[in-house]
Short mmCIF file of C-alpha atoms and ligand atoms in Angstrom, two decimals:
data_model
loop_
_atom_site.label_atom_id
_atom_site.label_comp_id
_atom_site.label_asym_id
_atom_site.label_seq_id
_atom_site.Cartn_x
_atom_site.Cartn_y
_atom_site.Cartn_z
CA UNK A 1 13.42 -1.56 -18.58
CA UNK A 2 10.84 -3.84 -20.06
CA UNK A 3 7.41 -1.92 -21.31
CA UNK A 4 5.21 -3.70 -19.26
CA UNK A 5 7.22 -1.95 -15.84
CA UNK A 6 7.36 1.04 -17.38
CA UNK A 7 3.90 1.65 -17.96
CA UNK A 8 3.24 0.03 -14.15
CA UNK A 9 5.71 2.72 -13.23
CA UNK A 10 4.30 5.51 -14.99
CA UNK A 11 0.68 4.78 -13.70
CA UNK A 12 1.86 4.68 -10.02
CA UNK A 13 4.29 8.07 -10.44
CA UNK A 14 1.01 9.31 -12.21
CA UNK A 15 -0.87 8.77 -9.27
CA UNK A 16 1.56 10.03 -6.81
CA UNK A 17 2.11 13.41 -8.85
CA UNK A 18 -1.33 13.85 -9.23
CA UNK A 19 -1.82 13.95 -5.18
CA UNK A 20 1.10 16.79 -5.32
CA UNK A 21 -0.05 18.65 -8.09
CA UNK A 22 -3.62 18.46 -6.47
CA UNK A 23 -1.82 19.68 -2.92
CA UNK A 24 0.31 22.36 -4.92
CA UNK A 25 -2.65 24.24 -5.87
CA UNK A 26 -4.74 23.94 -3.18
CA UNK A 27 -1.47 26.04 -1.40
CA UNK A 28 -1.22 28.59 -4.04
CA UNK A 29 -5.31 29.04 -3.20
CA UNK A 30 -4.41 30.06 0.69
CA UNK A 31 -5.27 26.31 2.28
CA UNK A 32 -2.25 25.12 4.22
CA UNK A 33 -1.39 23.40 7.29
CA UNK A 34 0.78 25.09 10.07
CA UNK A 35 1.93 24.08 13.21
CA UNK A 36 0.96 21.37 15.18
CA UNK A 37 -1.38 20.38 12.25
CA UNK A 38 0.89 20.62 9.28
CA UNK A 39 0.45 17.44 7.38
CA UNK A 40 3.77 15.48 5.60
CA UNK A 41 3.08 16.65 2.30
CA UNK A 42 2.55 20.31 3.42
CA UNK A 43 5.91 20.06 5.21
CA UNK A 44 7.29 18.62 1.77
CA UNK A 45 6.09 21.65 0.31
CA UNK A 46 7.66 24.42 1.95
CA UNK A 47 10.70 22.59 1.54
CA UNK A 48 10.08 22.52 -2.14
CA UNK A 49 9.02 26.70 -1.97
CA UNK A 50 12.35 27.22 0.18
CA UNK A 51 14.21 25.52 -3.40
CA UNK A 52 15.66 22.92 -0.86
CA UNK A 53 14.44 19.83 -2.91
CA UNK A 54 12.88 19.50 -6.53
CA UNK A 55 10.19 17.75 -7.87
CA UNK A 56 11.41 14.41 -8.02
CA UNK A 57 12.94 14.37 -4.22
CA UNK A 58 8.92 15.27 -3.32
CA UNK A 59 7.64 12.67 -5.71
CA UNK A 60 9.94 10.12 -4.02
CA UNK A 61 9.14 10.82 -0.98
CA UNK A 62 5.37 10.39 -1.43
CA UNK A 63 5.92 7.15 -2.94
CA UNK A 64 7.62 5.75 -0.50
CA UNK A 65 5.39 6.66 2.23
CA UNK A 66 2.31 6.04 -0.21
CA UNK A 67 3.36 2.73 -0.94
CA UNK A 68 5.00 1.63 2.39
CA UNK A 69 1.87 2.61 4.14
CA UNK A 70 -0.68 0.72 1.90
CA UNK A 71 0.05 -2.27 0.84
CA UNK A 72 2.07 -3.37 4.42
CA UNK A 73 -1.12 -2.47 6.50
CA UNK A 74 -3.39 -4.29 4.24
CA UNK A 75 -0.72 -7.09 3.96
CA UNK A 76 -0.81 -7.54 7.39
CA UNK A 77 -4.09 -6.99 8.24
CA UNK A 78 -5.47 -9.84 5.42
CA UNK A 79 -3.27 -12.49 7.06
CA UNK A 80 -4.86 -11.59 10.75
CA UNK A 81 -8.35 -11.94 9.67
CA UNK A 82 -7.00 -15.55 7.52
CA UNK A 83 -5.45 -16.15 11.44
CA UNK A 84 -8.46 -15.41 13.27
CA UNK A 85 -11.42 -17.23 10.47
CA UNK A 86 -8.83 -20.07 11.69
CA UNK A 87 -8.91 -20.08 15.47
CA UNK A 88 -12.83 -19.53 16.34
CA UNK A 89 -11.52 -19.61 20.21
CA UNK A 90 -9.44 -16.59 19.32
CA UNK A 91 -12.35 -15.01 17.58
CA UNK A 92 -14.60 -15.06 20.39
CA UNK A 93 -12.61 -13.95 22.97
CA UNK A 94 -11.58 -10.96 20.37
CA UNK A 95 -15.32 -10.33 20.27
CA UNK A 96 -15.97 -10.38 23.72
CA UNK A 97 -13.16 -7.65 24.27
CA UNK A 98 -14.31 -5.58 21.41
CA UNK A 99 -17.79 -5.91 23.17
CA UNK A 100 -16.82 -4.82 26.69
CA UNK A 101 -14.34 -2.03 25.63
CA UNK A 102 -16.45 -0.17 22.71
CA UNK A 103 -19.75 -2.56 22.96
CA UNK A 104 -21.47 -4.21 19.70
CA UNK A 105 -23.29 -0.70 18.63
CA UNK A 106 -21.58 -0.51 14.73
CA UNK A 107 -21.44 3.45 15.12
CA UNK A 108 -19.36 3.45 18.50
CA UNK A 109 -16.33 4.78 17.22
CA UNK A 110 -12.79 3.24 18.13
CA UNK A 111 -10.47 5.88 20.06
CA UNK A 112 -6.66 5.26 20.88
CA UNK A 113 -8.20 4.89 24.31
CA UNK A 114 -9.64 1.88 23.44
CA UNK A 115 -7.20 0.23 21.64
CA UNK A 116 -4.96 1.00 24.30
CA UNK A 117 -6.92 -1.13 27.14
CA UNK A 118 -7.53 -4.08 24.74
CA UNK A 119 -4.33 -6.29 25.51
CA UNK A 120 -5.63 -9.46 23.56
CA UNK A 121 -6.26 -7.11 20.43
CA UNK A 122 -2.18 -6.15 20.97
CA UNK A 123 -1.57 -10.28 21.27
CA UNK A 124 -3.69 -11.08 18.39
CA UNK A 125 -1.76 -8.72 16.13
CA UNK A 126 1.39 -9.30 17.36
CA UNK A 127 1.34 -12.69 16.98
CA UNK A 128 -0.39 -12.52 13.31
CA UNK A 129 2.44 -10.10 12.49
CA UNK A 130 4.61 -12.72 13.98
CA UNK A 131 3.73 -15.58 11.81
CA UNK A 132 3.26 -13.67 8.68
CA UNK A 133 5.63 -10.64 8.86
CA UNK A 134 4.10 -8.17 6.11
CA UNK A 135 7.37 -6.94 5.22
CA UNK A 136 9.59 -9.94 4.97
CA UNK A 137 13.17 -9.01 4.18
CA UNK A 138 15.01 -6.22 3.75
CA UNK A 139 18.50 -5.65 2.44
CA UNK A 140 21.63 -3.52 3.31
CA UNK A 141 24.39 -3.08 1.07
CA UNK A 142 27.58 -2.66 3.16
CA UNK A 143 29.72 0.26 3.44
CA UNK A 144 32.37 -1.81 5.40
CA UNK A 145 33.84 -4.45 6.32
CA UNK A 146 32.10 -5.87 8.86
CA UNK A 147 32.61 -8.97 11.20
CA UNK A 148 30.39 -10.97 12.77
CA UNK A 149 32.15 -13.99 15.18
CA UNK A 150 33.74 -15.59 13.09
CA UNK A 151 32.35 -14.12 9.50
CA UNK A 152 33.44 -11.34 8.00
CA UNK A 153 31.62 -10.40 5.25
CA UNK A 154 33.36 -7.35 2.50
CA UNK A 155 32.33 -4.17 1.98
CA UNK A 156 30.09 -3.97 -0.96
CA UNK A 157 27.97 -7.17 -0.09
CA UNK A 158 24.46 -6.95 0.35
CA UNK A 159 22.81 -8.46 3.63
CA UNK A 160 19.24 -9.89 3.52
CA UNK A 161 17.70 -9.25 7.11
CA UNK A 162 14.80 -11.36 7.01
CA UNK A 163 12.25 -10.30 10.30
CA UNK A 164 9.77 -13.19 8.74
CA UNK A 165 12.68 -15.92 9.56
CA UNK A 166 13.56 -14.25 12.55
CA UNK A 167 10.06 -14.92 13.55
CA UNK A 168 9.73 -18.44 12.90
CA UNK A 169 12.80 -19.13 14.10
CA UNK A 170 12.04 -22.16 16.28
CA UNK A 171 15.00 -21.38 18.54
CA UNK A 172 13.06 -18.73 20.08
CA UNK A 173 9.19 -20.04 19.38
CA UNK A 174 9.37 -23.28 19.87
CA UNK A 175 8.65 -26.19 17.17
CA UNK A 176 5.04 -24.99 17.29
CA UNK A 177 6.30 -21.92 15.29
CA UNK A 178 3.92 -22.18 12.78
CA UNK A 179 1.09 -22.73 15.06
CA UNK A 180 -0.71 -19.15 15.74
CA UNK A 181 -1.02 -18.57 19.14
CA UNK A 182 -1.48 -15.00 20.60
CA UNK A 183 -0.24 -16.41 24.09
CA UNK A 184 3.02 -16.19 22.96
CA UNK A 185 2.82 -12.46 23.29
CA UNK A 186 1.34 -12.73 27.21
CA UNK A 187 3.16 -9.87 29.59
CA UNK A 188 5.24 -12.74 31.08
CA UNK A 189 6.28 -14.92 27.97
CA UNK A 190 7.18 -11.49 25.69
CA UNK A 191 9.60 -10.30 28.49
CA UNK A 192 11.87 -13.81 28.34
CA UNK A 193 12.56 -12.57 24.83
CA UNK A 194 15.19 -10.69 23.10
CA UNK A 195 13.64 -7.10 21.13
CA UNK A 196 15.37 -8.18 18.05
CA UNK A 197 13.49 -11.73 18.15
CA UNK A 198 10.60 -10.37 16.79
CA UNK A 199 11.17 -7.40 14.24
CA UNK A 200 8.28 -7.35 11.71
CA UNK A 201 8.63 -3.07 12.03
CA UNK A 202 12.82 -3.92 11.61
CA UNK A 203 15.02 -2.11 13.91
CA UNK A 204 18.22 -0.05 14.42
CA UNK A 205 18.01 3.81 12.96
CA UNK A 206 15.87 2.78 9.74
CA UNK A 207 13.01 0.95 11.46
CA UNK A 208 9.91 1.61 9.97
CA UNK A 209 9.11 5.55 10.81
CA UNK A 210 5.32 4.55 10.49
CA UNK A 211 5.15 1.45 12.90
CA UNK A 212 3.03 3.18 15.64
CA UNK A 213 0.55 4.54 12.89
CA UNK A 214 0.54 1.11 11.45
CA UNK A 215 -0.35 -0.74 14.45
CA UNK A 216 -3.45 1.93 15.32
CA UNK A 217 -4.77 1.64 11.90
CA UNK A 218 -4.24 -2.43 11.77
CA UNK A 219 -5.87 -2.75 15.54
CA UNK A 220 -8.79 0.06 14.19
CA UNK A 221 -9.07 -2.12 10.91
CA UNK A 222 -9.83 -5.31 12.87
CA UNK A 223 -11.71 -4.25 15.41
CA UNK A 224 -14.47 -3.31 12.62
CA UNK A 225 -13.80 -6.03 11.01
CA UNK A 226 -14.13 -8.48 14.04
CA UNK A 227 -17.36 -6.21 15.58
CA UNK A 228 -19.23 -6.54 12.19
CA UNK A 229 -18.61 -10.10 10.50
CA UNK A 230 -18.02 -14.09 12.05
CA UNK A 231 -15.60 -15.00 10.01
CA UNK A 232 -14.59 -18.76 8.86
CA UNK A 233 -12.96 -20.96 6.14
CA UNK A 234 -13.55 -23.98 4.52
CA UNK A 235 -9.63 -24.27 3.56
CA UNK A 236 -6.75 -25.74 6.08
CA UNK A 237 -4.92 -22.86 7.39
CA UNK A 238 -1.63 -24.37 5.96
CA UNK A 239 -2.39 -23.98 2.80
CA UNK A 240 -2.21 -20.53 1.84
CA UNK A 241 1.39 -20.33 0.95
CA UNK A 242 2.63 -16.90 1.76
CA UNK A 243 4.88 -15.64 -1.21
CA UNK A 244 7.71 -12.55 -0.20
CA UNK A 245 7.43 -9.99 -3.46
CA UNK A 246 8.62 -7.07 -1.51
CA UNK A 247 5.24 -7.62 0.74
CA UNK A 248 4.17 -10.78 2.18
CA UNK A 249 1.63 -12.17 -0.71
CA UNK A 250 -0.89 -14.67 0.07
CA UNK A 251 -0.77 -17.04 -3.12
CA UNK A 252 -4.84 -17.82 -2.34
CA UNK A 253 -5.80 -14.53 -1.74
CA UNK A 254 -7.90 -14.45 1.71
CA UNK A 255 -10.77 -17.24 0.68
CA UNK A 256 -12.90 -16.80 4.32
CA UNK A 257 -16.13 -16.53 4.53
CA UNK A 258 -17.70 -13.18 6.72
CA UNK A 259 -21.20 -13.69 8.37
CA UNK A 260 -21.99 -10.06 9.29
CA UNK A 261 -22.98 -9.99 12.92
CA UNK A 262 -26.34 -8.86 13.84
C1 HEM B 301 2.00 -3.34 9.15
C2 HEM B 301 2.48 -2.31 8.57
C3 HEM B 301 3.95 -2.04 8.32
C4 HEM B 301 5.03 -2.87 8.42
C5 HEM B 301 5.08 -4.33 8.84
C6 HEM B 301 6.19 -2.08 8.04
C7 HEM B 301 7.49 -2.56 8.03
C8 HEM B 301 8.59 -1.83 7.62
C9 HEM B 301 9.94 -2.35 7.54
C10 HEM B 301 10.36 -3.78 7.87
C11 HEM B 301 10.73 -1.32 7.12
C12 HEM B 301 12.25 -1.39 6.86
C13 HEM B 301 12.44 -1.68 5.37
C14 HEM B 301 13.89 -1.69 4.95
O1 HEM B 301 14.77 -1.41 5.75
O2 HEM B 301 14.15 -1.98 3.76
C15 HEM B 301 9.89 -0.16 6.93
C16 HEM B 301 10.33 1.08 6.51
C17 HEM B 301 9.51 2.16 6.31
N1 HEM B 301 8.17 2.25 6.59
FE1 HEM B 301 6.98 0.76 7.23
N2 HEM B 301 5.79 -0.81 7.71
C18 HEM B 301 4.43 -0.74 7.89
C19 HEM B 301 3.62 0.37 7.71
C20 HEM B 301 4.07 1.62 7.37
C21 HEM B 301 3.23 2.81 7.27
C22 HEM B 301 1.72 2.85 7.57
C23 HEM B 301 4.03 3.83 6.87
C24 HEM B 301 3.73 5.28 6.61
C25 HEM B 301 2.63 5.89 6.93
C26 HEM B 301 5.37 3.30 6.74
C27 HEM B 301 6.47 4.02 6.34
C28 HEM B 301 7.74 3.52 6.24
C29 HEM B 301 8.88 4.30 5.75
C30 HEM B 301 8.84 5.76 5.28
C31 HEM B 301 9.98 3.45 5.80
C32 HEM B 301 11.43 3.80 5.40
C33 HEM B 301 12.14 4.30 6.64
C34 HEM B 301 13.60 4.62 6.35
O3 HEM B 301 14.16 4.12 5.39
O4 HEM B 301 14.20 5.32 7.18
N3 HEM B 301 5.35 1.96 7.05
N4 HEM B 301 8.58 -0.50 7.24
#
């Protein structure tokens, strides 16, 4: 492995170890979780005590949810705000939600109450989700033989299941696919679709185990976001080309300008 992604590697195991080492002791001082409360990585742990998995099965673990957690949520949550500096109707009537649900005071704190009465919020994300799915493939290798119609692809091939095409596949959202339009997610239009039409959380028995998190803390995120700042751009909303490195990359970064909201 080249140097360069071995030291990138080391600094983010370095990290994660550190957060278990840190979690270890803390256990070993009396402070655990129990019951209803018991965090993941306390749960990890008295696996680990029991000797049913070592070191590097905890480490893993924490990476993956350490990693899948951060950079998808912030993925997805850039590309809504570059959505909404875009579409200043969509912004306002965001605002005007946010305002009548949890009102413009910044220290009114969001509850799952909340979120759960704000439909447009759900549209909004959905459909910025839709356009720019944060995770944009993921791959299978095949265990079988499998056929599909009239395709049968071996055992042993890989298979690239791409949610980002699925959702701009113009089949299903029309040749305004690119367009962002949160009506596409109204009560009536989402129930003419197929579930596996739009799949940014993937689906089947390895769907994403943090998708209902994820959507809380991307709605919470916003909501902030959208309560504190007008934001705008100068830039055509075309033009930041989204790039797929494992996460959905915009290749401009998120060039809006935020006017914070008195
Ligand atoms: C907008 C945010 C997120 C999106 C779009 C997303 C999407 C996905 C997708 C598409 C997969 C399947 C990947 C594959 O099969 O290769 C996945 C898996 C996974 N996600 Fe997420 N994710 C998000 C946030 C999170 C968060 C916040 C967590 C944890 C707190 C999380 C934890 C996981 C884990 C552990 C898996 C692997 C599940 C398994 O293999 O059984 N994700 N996610």
């Amino acid at each position: 492995m080249a140097k360069m992604y071995r030291n990138t590697l080391d600094t983010l195991h370095g990290f994660t170890k550190g957060i278990i080492t840190e979690r270890k002791a803390k256990r070993a001082n009396g402070e655990k979780t129990s019951g209803k409360e018991t965090n993941f990585l306390d749960m990890l742990l008295e696996h680990y005590d029991a000797g049913e998995i070592d070191d590097e099965g905890v480490r893993e673990e924490v990476d993956t949810f350490m990693f899948e957690g951060h950079d998808t949520t912030s993925s997805g949550v850039s590309w809504g705000i570059w959505c909404i500096a875009h579409h200043p109707q969509v912004q306002q009537r965001l605002f005007n939600e946010i305002c009548e649900m949890i009102g413009e005071d910044q220290e009114e704190i969001i509850i799952t109450e909340h979120l759960k009465k704000m439909t447009y919020l759900d549209q909004v994300m959905k459909e910025a989700f839709r356009l720019y799915c944060p995770v944009p493939d993921a791959n299978r290798r095949l265990q079988n033989d499998f056929q599909s119609g009239p395709y049968l692809f071996p055992k042993g091939a890989v298979v690239t299941i791409a949610p980002l095409i699925l959702c701009r596949n113009k089949n299903v959202w029309g040749d305004d696919v690119l367009s962002f339009d949160p009506e596409r997610f109204s009560e009536e239009r989402e129930s003419k679709r197929h579930p596996f039409d739009y799949i940014p959380s993937s689906a089947g028995p390895r769907n994403c185990i943090g998708q209902r998190f994820a959507q809380l803390e991307a709605k919470v995120m916003t909501c902030w976001l959208v309560r504190s700042f007008e934001f705008s751009s100068n830039l055509p909303f075309e033009s930041n080309r989204a790039g797929a490195e494992g996460i959905l990359r915009p290749y401009s970064g998120i060039p809006v300008f935020a006017k914070i909201r008195i």
